[in-house]
Amino acid sequence: MSKPLIAGNWKMNTNSHSSISLAKSIAAGCSESAGQSADVAVFPPFVYLGSVVQVLRSTGISVGAQDLYTEQKGAFTGEISASMLKDTSCVYVLCGHSERRHIIGESDRLVNAKVTAAINGGLLPILCVGEKLQQRQCDKTGEVVNTQLAEGLADLSAEKISGVTIAYEPVWAIGTGLTATPAQAQEVHFLIRQELSKKVGKQSAQQIRILYGGSAKPDNAADLMAEQDIDGLLVGGASLKADDFLRIIKASI
Ligand code: PGA
């Protein structure tokens, strides 16, 4: 298995000053050994990407974007393309985060176009999937996740799929303080791994990182990471406090 990935999704938080100081604190606290044992990435808002990239240059910590648009350039007011993100030294990009699916209204089809644009633009997409509480209560978790996975990865070759990271983020656990138990998360991660095996073969599917997201914190990170199919964490709220994020990284390696 490749190194775990610990990713901090800052969402629509920070400002020009605090984004820099947060990045500096993370860089200062991220020991070389932590950096060698795990890949670490932060996802600031678009407008602070450039300055955070400057701060994190040659620290080994990567920078990613929270979203992108499907087209390369042109008359798409307000949108940001893969090539712009690449030009800003972004490495990763989130695609289909549940807040974009459920607040902004992104469809699986649009998410698929974004994953495709990210790969074609040389970025590493993190495809986010996850069920709502009601869907879990109706035993629809597997069905929802499989559909999001199948449609999100539609028409992509096995080779391209092998470069995608998946993030399982149960919607009911995001920002709520409710975390899926390690066993609940593992059950879905296993299912995702099985679906990926059908697409890329068992061996390649083992190499695809499947992150867990949803109220990941310093005190639950180690237990989540101990599960066989959990290969990293996508951290929201707790990534805004350098100490918490650093403790999560430490607990994960
Ligand atoms: P949370 O967010 O850690 O605040 O629950 C996770 C995410 O949305 O990526």
PDB file of C-alpha atoms and ligand atoms in Angstrom:
ATOM      1  CA  MET A   1       0.000   0.000   0.000  1.00  0.00           C
ATOM      2  CA  SER A   2       1.187   3.525  -0.738  1.00  0.00           C
ATOM      3  CA  LYS A   3       1.694   6.116   1.992  1.00  0.00           C
ATOM      4  CA  PRO A   4      -1.431   7.446   3.696  1.00  0.00           C
ATOM      5  CA  LEU A   5      -2.710  10.842   2.600  1.00  0.00           C
ATOM      6  CA  ILE A   6      -3.857  13.289   5.241  1.00  0.00           C
ATOM      7  CA  ALA A   7      -5.717  16.141   3.568  1.00  0.00           C
ATOM      8  CA  GLY A   8      -7.019  19.321   5.175  1.00  0.00           C
ATOM      9  CA  ASN A   9     -10.070  20.833   3.508  1.00  0.00           C
ATOM     10  CA  TRP A  10     -10.256  24.433   4.681  1.00  0.00           C
ATOM     11  CA  LYS A  11     -13.599  24.980   2.907  1.00  0.00           C
ATOM     12  CA  MET A  12     -14.723  28.668   2.865  1.00  0.00           C
ATOM     13  CA  ASN A  13     -12.595  29.616   5.864  1.00  0.00           C
ATOM     14  CA  THR A  14      -9.474  31.685   6.616  1.00  0.00           C
ATOM     15  CA  ASN A  15      -8.429  35.047   5.154  1.00  0.00           C
ATOM     16  CA  SER A  16      -5.237  36.371   3.571  1.00  0.00           C
ATOM     17  CA  HIS A  17      -3.509  36.579   6.952  1.00  0.00           C
ATOM     18  CA  SER A  18      -4.805  33.425   8.648  1.00  0.00           C
ATOM     19  CA  SER A  19      -4.327  31.186   5.585  1.00  0.00           C
ATOM     20  CA  ILE A  20      -0.618  32.045   5.620  1.00  0.00           C
ATOM     21  CA  SER A  21      -0.217  31.636   9.372  1.00  0.00           C
ATOM     22  CA  LEU A  22      -2.091  28.303   9.330  1.00  0.00           C
ATOM     23  CA  ALA A  23       0.130  27.026   6.505  1.00  0.00           C
ATOM     24  CA  LYS A  24       3.252  28.232   8.366  1.00  0.00           C
ATOM     25  CA  SER A  25       2.210  26.515  11.596  1.00  0.00           C
ATOM     26  CA  ILE A  26       1.482  23.248   9.798  1.00  0.00           C
ATOM     27  CA  ALA A  27       4.831  23.394   8.005  1.00  0.00           C
ATOM     28  CA  ALA A  28       6.670  24.188  11.246  1.00  0.00           C
ATOM     29  CA  GLY A  29       5.032  21.308  13.107  1.00  0.00           C
ATOM     30  CA  CYS A  30       5.213  18.713  10.382  1.00  0.00           C
ATOM     31  CA  SER A  31       8.397  16.862  11.186  1.00  0.00           C
ATOM     32  CA  GLU A  32      10.469  15.344   8.451  1.00  0.00           C
ATOM     33  CA  SER A  33       9.620  11.862   9.680  1.00  0.00           C
ATOM     34  CA  ALA A  34       5.885  12.634   9.510  1.00  0.00           C
ATOM     35  CA  GLY A  35       6.390  13.911   5.995  1.00  0.00           C
ATOM     36  CA  GLN A  36       8.183  10.727   5.035  1.00  0.00           C
ATOM     37  CA  SER A  37       5.536   8.431   6.463  1.00  0.00           C
ATOM     38  CA  ALA A  38       2.485  10.252   5.116  1.00  0.00           C
ATOM     39  CA  ASP A  39       1.564  12.543   2.259  1.00  0.00           C
ATOM     40  CA  VAL A  40       0.102  15.766   3.612  1.00  0.00           C
ATOM     41  CA  ALA A  41      -1.972  18.246   1.624  1.00  0.00           C
ATOM     42  CA  VAL A  42      -4.030  21.338   2.372  1.00  0.00           C
ATOM     43  CA  PHE A  43      -6.942  22.712   0.352  1.00  0.00           C
ATOM     44  CA  PRO A  44      -7.297  26.470   0.886  1.00  0.00           C
ATOM     45  CA  PRO A  45      -9.931  28.641  -0.835  1.00  0.00           C
ATOM     46  CA  PHE A  46      -8.997  29.525  -4.451  1.00  0.00           C
ATOM     47  CA  VAL A  47      -7.937  33.097  -3.667  1.00  0.00           C
ATOM     48  CA  TYR A  48      -5.309  32.001  -1.130  1.00  0.00           C
ATOM     49  CA  LEU A  49      -3.830  29.139  -3.176  1.00  0.00           C
ATOM     50  CA  GLY A  50      -0.944  31.221  -4.522  1.00  0.00           C
ATOM     51  CA  SER A  51       0.199  32.518  -1.141  1.00  0.00           C
ATOM     52  CA  VAL A  52      -0.173  29.124   0.567  1.00  0.00           C
ATOM     53  CA  VAL A  53       1.853  27.522  -2.252  1.00  0.00           C
ATOM     54  CA  GLN A  54       4.610  30.078  -1.576  1.00  0.00           C
ATOM     55  CA  VAL A  55       4.649  29.263   2.139  1.00  0.00           C
ATOM     56  CA  LEU A  56       4.704  25.501   1.576  1.00  0.00           C
ATOM     57  CA  ARG A  57       7.245  25.472  -1.232  1.00  0.00           C
ATOM     58  CA  SER A  58       9.928  22.864  -0.491  1.00  0.00           C
ATOM     59  CA  THR A  59       8.232  21.660   2.704  1.00  0.00           C
ATOM     60  CA  GLY A  60       6.922  18.470   1.104  1.00  0.00           C
ATOM     61  CA  ILE A  61       3.337  19.508   1.936  1.00  0.00           C
ATOM     62  CA  SER A  62       1.163  19.662  -1.169  1.00  0.00           C
ATOM     63  CA  VAL A  63      -1.558  22.133  -2.012  1.00  0.00           C
ATOM     64  CA  GLY A  64      -4.865  21.243  -3.608  1.00  0.00           C
ATOM     65  CA  ALA A  65      -7.993  23.059  -4.749  1.00  0.00           C
ATOM     66  CA  GLN A  66     -11.521  22.456  -3.505  1.00  0.00           C
ATOM     67  CA  ASP A  67     -13.096  22.429  -6.961  1.00  0.00           C
ATOM     68  CA  LEU A  68     -12.434  23.119 -10.639  1.00  0.00           C
ATOM     69  CA  TYR A  69     -14.383  23.685 -13.823  1.00  0.00           C
ATOM     70  CA  THR A  70     -14.659  21.238 -16.701  1.00  0.00           C
ATOM     71  CA  GLU A  71     -13.390  23.521 -19.474  1.00  0.00           C
ATOM     72  CA  GLN A  72      -9.820  24.651 -20.143  1.00  0.00           C
ATOM     73  CA  LYS A  73     -10.503  28.360 -20.711  1.00  0.00           C
ATOM     74  CA  GLY A  74     -12.979  30.805 -22.171  1.00  0.00           C
ATOM     75  CA  ALA A  75     -16.228  32.553 -21.314  1.00  0.00           C
ATOM     76  CA  PHE A  76     -17.082  30.804 -18.048  1.00  0.00           C
ATOM     77  CA  THR A  77     -17.370  33.684 -15.608  1.00  0.00           C
ATOM     78  CA  GLY A  78     -16.260  32.855 -12.111  1.00  0.00           C
ATOM     79  CA  GLU A  79     -14.825  29.445 -12.922  1.00  0.00           C
ATOM     80  CA  ILE A  80     -11.278  28.082 -12.519  1.00  0.00           C
ATOM     81  CA  SER A  81      -9.717  25.533 -14.870  1.00  0.00           C
ATOM     82  CA  ALA A  82      -7.384  22.612 -14.303  1.00  0.00           C
ATOM     83  CA  SER A  83      -4.612  24.407 -16.183  1.00  0.00           C
ATOM     84  CA  MET A  84      -4.931  27.455 -13.908  1.00  0.00           C
ATOM     85  CA  LEU A  85      -4.676  25.214 -10.862  1.00  0.00           C
ATOM     86  CA  LYS A  86      -1.704  23.412 -12.326  1.00  0.00           C
ATOM     87  CA  ASP A  87      -0.108  26.778 -13.128  1.00  0.00           C
ATOM     88  CA  THR A  88      -0.569  27.718  -9.455  1.00  0.00           C
ATOM     89  CA  SER A  89       1.316  24.528  -8.463  1.00  0.00           C
ATOM     90  CA  CYS A  90      -1.750  22.692  -7.166  1.00  0.00           C
ATOM     91  CA  VAL A  91      -1.297  18.946  -7.071  1.00  0.00           C
ATOM     92  CA  TYR A  92      -4.717  17.700  -5.980  1.00  0.00           C
ATOM     93  CA  VAL A  93      -8.307  18.789  -6.549  1.00  0.00           C
ATOM     94  CA  LEU A  94     -11.483  17.725  -4.745  1.00  0.00           C
ATOM     95  CA  CYS A  95     -14.309  16.653  -7.054  1.00  0.00           C
ATOM     96  CA  GLY A  96     -17.908  16.182  -5.944  1.00  0.00           C
ATOM     97  CA  HIS A  97     -17.525  17.152  -2.305  1.00  0.00           C
ATOM     98  CA  SER A  98     -20.899  16.596  -0.646  1.00  0.00           C
ATOM     99  CA  GLU A  99     -21.303  20.321   0.015  1.00  0.00           C
ATOM    100  CA  ARG A 100     -21.024  20.918  -3.723  1.00  0.00           C
ATOM    101  CA  ARG A 101     -23.393  18.059  -4.503  1.00  0.00           C
ATOM    102  CA  HIS A 102     -26.037  18.981  -1.936  1.00  0.00           C
ATOM    103  CA  ILE A 103     -25.741  22.768  -1.494  1.00  0.00           C
ATOM    104  CA  ILE A 104     -24.631  23.837  -4.978  1.00  0.00           C
ATOM    105  CA  GLY A 105     -26.476  21.005  -6.752  1.00  0.00           C
ATOM    106  CA  GLU A 106     -23.672  19.265  -8.667  1.00  0.00           C
ATOM    107  CA  SER A 107     -24.782  16.120 -10.478  1.00  0.00           C
ATOM    108  CA  ASP A 108     -22.825  12.886 -10.898  1.00  0.00           C
ATOM    109  CA  ARG A 109     -22.453  13.802 -14.530  1.00  0.00           C
ATOM    110  CA  LEU A 110     -20.834  17.134 -13.751  1.00  0.00           C
ATOM    111  CA  VAL A 111     -18.624  15.481 -11.145  1.00  0.00           C
ATOM    112  CA  ASN A 112     -17.510  12.953 -13.786  1.00  0.00           C
ATOM    113  CA  ALA A 113     -16.635  15.792 -16.169  1.00  0.00           C
ATOM    114  CA  LYS A 114     -14.617  17.453 -13.400  1.00  0.00           C
ATOM    115  CA  VAL A 115     -12.717  14.259 -12.552  1.00  0.00           C
ATOM    116  CA  THR A 116     -11.957  13.841 -16.261  1.00  0.00           C
ATOM    117  CA  ALA A 117     -10.831  17.468 -16.645  1.00  0.00           C
ATOM    118  CA  ALA A 118      -8.611  17.146 -13.591  1.00  0.00           C
ATOM    119  CA  ILE A 119      -6.868  14.026 -14.905  1.00  0.00           C
ATOM    120  CA  ASN A 120      -6.468  15.467 -18.382  1.00  0.00           C
ATOM    121  CA  GLY A 121      -5.071  18.649 -16.850  1.00  0.00           C
ATOM    122  CA  GLY A 122      -2.412  16.763 -14.886  1.00  0.00           C
ATOM    123  CA  LEU A 123      -4.024  17.087 -11.445  1.00  0.00           C
ATOM    124  CA  LEU A 124      -4.767  14.289  -8.986  1.00  0.00           C
ATOM    125  CA  PRO A 125      -8.522  14.246  -8.380  1.00  0.00           C
ATOM    126  CA  ILE A 126     -10.063  13.177  -5.077  1.00  0.00           C
ATOM    127  CA  LEU A 127     -13.552  11.929  -5.879  1.00  0.00           C
ATOM    128  CA  CYS A 128     -15.834  12.350  -2.858  1.00  0.00           C
ATOM    129  CA  VAL A 129     -18.759   9.994  -2.312  1.00  0.00           C
ATOM    130  CA  GLY A 130     -21.104   9.394   0.604  1.00  0.00           C
ATOM    131  CA  GLU A 131     -24.657   8.799   1.675  1.00  0.00           C
ATOM    132  CA  LYS A 132     -27.097  11.039   3.552  1.00  0.00           C
ATOM    133  CA  LEU A 133     -28.469   9.973   6.931  1.00  0.00           C
ATOM    134  CA  GLN A 134     -31.849   9.001   5.533  1.00  0.00           C
ATOM    135  CA  GLN A 135     -30.221   6.861   2.855  1.00  0.00           C
ATOM    136  CA  ARG A 136     -28.205   5.043   5.508  1.00  0.00           C
ATOM    137  CA  GLN A 137     -31.306   4.521   7.608  1.00  0.00           C
ATOM    138  CA  CYS A 138     -33.040   2.963   4.566  1.00  0.00           C
ATOM    139  CA  ASP A 139     -30.057   0.646   3.984  1.00  0.00           C
ATOM    140  CA  LYS A 140     -29.172   2.450   0.785  1.00  0.00           C
ATOM    141  CA  THR A 141     -25.542   3.272   1.629  1.00  0.00           C
ATOM    142  CA  GLY A 142     -24.040   0.690  -0.720  1.00  0.00           C
ATOM    143  CA  GLU A 143     -26.320   1.617  -3.565  1.00  0.00           C
ATOM    144  CA  VAL A 144     -25.692   5.374  -3.225  1.00  0.00           C
ATOM    145  CA  VAL A 145     -21.928   5.012  -2.966  1.00  0.00           C
ATOM    146  CA  ASN A 146     -21.748   2.555  -5.862  1.00  0.00           C
ATOM    147  CA  THR A 147     -23.768   4.871  -8.084  1.00  0.00           C
ATOM    148  CA  GLN A 148     -21.630   7.901  -7.225  1.00  0.00           C
ATOM    149  CA  LEU A 149     -18.529   5.839  -7.862  1.00  0.00           C
ATOM    150  CA  ALA A 150     -19.744   4.328 -11.147  1.00  0.00           C
ATOM    151  CA  GLU A 151     -20.991   7.652 -12.508  1.00  0.00           C
ATOM    152  CA  GLY A 152     -18.091   9.677 -11.166  1.00  0.00           C
ATOM    153  CA  LEU A 153     -15.611   7.372 -12.895  1.00  0.00           C
ATOM    154  CA  ALA A 154     -17.681   6.738 -16.036  1.00  0.00           C
ATOM    155  CA  ASP A 155     -15.812   6.475 -19.350  1.00  0.00           C
ATOM    156  CA  LEU A 156     -12.395   6.601 -17.710  1.00  0.00           C
ATOM    157  CA  SER A 157      -9.792   3.983 -18.584  1.00  0.00           C
ATOM    158  CA  ALA A 158      -8.430   1.658 -15.907  1.00  0.00           C
ATOM    159  CA  GLU A 159      -5.147   3.544 -16.122  1.00  0.00           C
ATOM    160  CA  LYS A 160      -6.824   6.875 -15.438  1.00  0.00           C
ATOM    161  CA  ILE A 161      -8.945   5.444 -12.623  1.00  0.00           C
ATOM    162  CA  SER A 162      -5.762   4.156 -11.003  1.00  0.00           C
ATOM    163  CA  GLY A 163      -4.649   7.770 -10.548  1.00  0.00           C
ATOM    164  CA  VAL A 164      -7.798   8.819  -8.709  1.00  0.00           C
ATOM    165  CA  THR A 165      -8.123   9.000  -4.917  1.00  0.00           C
ATOM    166  CA  ILE A 166     -11.542   8.279  -3.421  1.00  0.00           C
ATOM    167  CA  ALA A 167     -12.868   9.970  -0.291  1.00  0.00           C
ATOM    168  CA  TYR A 168     -15.734   8.283   1.525  1.00  0.00           C
ATOM    169  CA  GLU A 169     -17.545  10.994   3.442  1.00  0.00           C
ATOM    170  CA  PRO A 170     -20.894  10.050   4.950  1.00  0.00           C
ATOM    171  CA  VAL A 171     -22.897  13.279   4.719  1.00  0.00           C
ATOM    172  CA  TRP A 172     -24.335  12.772   8.215  1.00  0.00           C
ATOM    173  CA  ALA A 173     -20.817  12.808   9.682  1.00  0.00           C
ATOM    174  CA  ILE A 174     -19.555  15.972   7.989  1.00  0.00           C
ATOM    175  CA  GLY A 175     -19.216  18.911  10.357  1.00  0.00           C
ATOM    176  CA  THR A 176     -21.703  17.318  12.756  1.00  0.00           C
ATOM    177  CA  GLY A 177     -19.321  15.835  15.295  1.00  0.00           C
ATOM    178  CA  LEU A 178     -20.802  12.418  14.471  1.00  0.00           C
ATOM    179  CA  THR A 179     -18.079  10.148  13.152  1.00  0.00           C
ATOM    180  CA  ALA A 180     -18.701   6.847  11.448  1.00  0.00           C
ATOM    181  CA  THR A 181     -17.301   4.148  13.698  1.00  0.00           C
ATOM    182  CA  PRO A 182     -14.133   2.595  12.292  1.00  0.00           C
ATOM    183  CA  ALA A 183     -16.170  -0.548  11.540  1.00  0.00           C
ATOM    184  CA  GLN A 184     -18.887   1.420   9.715  1.00  0.00           C
ATOM    185  CA  ALA A 185     -16.282   3.237   7.657  1.00  0.00           C
ATOM    186  CA  GLN A 186     -14.319   0.053   6.928  1.00  0.00           C
ATOM    187  CA  GLU A 187     -17.469  -1.672   5.674  1.00  0.00           C
ATOM    188  CA  VAL A 188     -17.992   1.010   3.025  1.00  0.00           C
ATOM    189  CA  HIS A 189     -14.294   1.312   2.192  1.00  0.00           C
ATOM    190  CA  PHE A 190     -14.201  -2.445   1.572  1.00  0.00           C
ATOM    191  CA  LEU A 191     -17.168  -2.151  -0.735  1.00  0.00           C
ATOM    192  CA  ILE A 192     -15.513   0.732  -2.612  1.00  0.00           C
ATOM    193  CA  ARG A 193     -12.326  -1.328  -2.965  1.00  0.00           C
ATOM    194  CA  GLN A 194     -14.373  -4.191  -4.425  1.00  0.00           C
ATOM    195  CA  GLU A 195     -16.009  -1.894  -6.974  1.00  0.00           C
ATOM    196  CA  LEU A 196     -12.600  -0.468  -7.908  1.00  0.00           C
ATOM    197  CA  SER A 197     -11.249  -4.012  -8.340  1.00  0.00           C
ATOM    198  CA  LYS A 198     -13.914  -4.659 -10.957  1.00  0.00           C
ATOM    199  CA  LYS A 199     -12.722  -1.604 -12.866  1.00  0.00           C
ATOM    200  CA  VAL A 200      -8.957  -1.794 -12.575  1.00  0.00           C
ATOM    201  CA  GLY A 201      -8.166  -5.278 -11.259  1.00  0.00           C
ATOM    202  CA  LYS A 202      -7.466  -6.363  -7.711  1.00  0.00           C
ATOM    203  CA  GLN A 203      -3.822  -5.397  -7.587  1.00  0.00           C
ATOM    204  CA  SER A 204      -4.281  -1.868  -8.902  1.00  0.00           C
ATOM    205  CA  ALA A 205      -7.318  -1.358  -6.659  1.00  0.00           C
ATOM    206  CA  GLN A 206      -5.081  -2.041  -3.638  1.00  0.00           C
ATOM    207  CA  GLN A 207      -2.937   0.918  -4.695  1.00  0.00           C
ATOM    208  CA  ILE A 208      -5.837   3.377  -4.921  1.00  0.00           C
ATOM    209  CA  ARG A 209      -6.089   5.445  -1.778  1.00  0.00           C
ATOM    210  CA  ILE A 210      -9.502   5.551  -0.141  1.00  0.00           C
ATOM    211  CA  LEU A 211      -9.740   8.354   2.438  1.00  0.00           C
ATOM    212  CA  TYR A 212     -12.311   8.681   5.184  1.00  0.00           C
ATOM    213  CA  GLY A 213     -13.850  12.084   5.901  1.00  0.00           C
ATOM    214  CA  GLY A 214     -16.474  13.224   8.404  1.00  0.00           C
ATOM    215  CA  SER A 215     -15.545  14.674  11.807  1.00  0.00           C
ATOM    216  CA  ALA A 216     -12.075  13.130  11.740  1.00  0.00           C
ATOM    217  CA  LYS A 217     -10.251  14.372  14.853  1.00  0.00           C
ATOM    218  CA  PRO A 218      -7.031  13.780  16.779  1.00  0.00           C
ATOM    219  CA  ASP A 219      -8.770  11.327  19.099  1.00  0.00           C
ATOM    220  CA  ASN A 220     -10.384   9.132  16.439  1.00  0.00           C
ATOM    221  CA  ALA A 221      -7.730   9.295  13.699  1.00  0.00           C
ATOM    222  CA  ALA A 222      -5.646   6.340  14.902  1.00  0.00           C
ATOM    223  CA  ASP A 223      -8.650   4.023  15.244  1.00  0.00           C
ATOM    224  CA  LEU A 224      -9.941   4.948  11.791  1.00  0.00           C
ATOM    225  CA  MET A 225      -6.513   4.560  10.230  1.00  0.00           C
ATOM    226  CA  ALA A 226      -6.077   1.135  11.815  1.00  0.00           C
ATOM    227  CA  GLU A 227      -8.765  -0.237   9.491  1.00  0.00           C
ATOM    228  CA  GLN A 228      -7.509  -2.245   6.560  1.00  0.00           C
ATOM    229  CA  ASP A 229      -9.088  -0.210   3.769  1.00  0.00           C
ATOM    230  CA  ILE A 230      -8.723   3.296   5.231  1.00  0.00           C
ATOM    231  CA  ASP A 231      -5.709   4.861   3.526  1.00  0.00           C
ATOM    232  CA  GLY A 232      -5.964   8.406   4.758  1.00  0.00           C
ATOM    233  CA  LEU A 233      -8.255  11.127   6.062  1.00  0.00           C
ATOM    234  CA  LEU A 234      -9.986  14.142   4.565  1.00  0.00           C
ATOM    235  CA  VAL A 235     -10.255  16.530   7.478  1.00  0.00           C
ATOM    236  CA  GLY A 236     -12.513  19.598   7.533  1.00  0.00           C
ATOM    237  CA  GLY A 237     -13.032  21.443  10.822  1.00  0.00           C
ATOM    238  CA  ALA A 238     -10.022  19.966  12.599  1.00  0.00           C
ATOM    239  CA  SER A 239      -7.688  21.023   9.775  1.00  0.00           C
ATOM    240  CA  LEU A 240      -8.267  24.691  10.639  1.00  0.00           C
ATOM    241  CA  LYS A 241      -6.353  24.327  13.901  1.00  0.00           C
ATOM    242  CA  ALA A 242      -2.717  23.549  13.202  1.00  0.00           C
ATOM    243  CA  ASP A 243      -2.312  21.629  16.474  1.00  0.00           C
ATOM    244  CA  ASP A 244      -5.271  19.369  15.772  1.00  0.00           C
ATOM    245  CA  PHE A 245      -4.242  18.758  12.184  1.00  0.00           C
ATOM    246  CA  LEU A 246      -0.683  17.936  13.254  1.00  0.00           C
ATOM    247  CA  ARG A 247      -1.968  15.551  15.926  1.00  0.00           C
ATOM    248  CA  ILE A 248      -4.113  13.849  13.276  1.00  0.00           C
ATOM    249  CA  ILE A 249      -1.063  13.424  11.043  1.00  0.00           C
ATOM    250  CA  LYS A 250       0.920  11.980  13.959  1.00  0.00           C
ATOM    251  CA  ALA A 251      -1.873   9.611  14.912  1.00  0.00           C
ATOM    252  CA  SER A 252      -2.142   8.382  11.334  1.00  0.00           C
ATOM    253  CA  ILE A 253       1.405   7.180  10.806  1.00  0.00           C
TER     254      ILE A 253
HETATM  255  P1  PGA B   1     -15.399  17.711   8.796  1.00  0.00           P
HETATM  256  O1  PGA B   1     -15.426  17.878   7.201  1.00  0.00           O
HETATM  257  O2  PGA B   1     -14.091  17.074   9.169  1.00  0.00           O
HETATM  258  O3  PGA B   1     -15.551  19.101   9.335  1.00  0.00           O
HETATM  259  O4  PGA B   1     -16.565  16.838   9.171  1.00  0.00           O
HETATM  260  C1  PGA B   1     -14.898  16.881   6.363  1.00  0.00           C
HETATM  261  C2  PGA B   1     -15.078  17.284   4.915  1.00  0.00           C
HETATM  262  O5  PGA B   1     -16.137  17.815   4.562  1.00  0.00           O
HETATM  263  O6  PGA B   1     -14.182  17.095   4.075  1.00  0.00           O
END
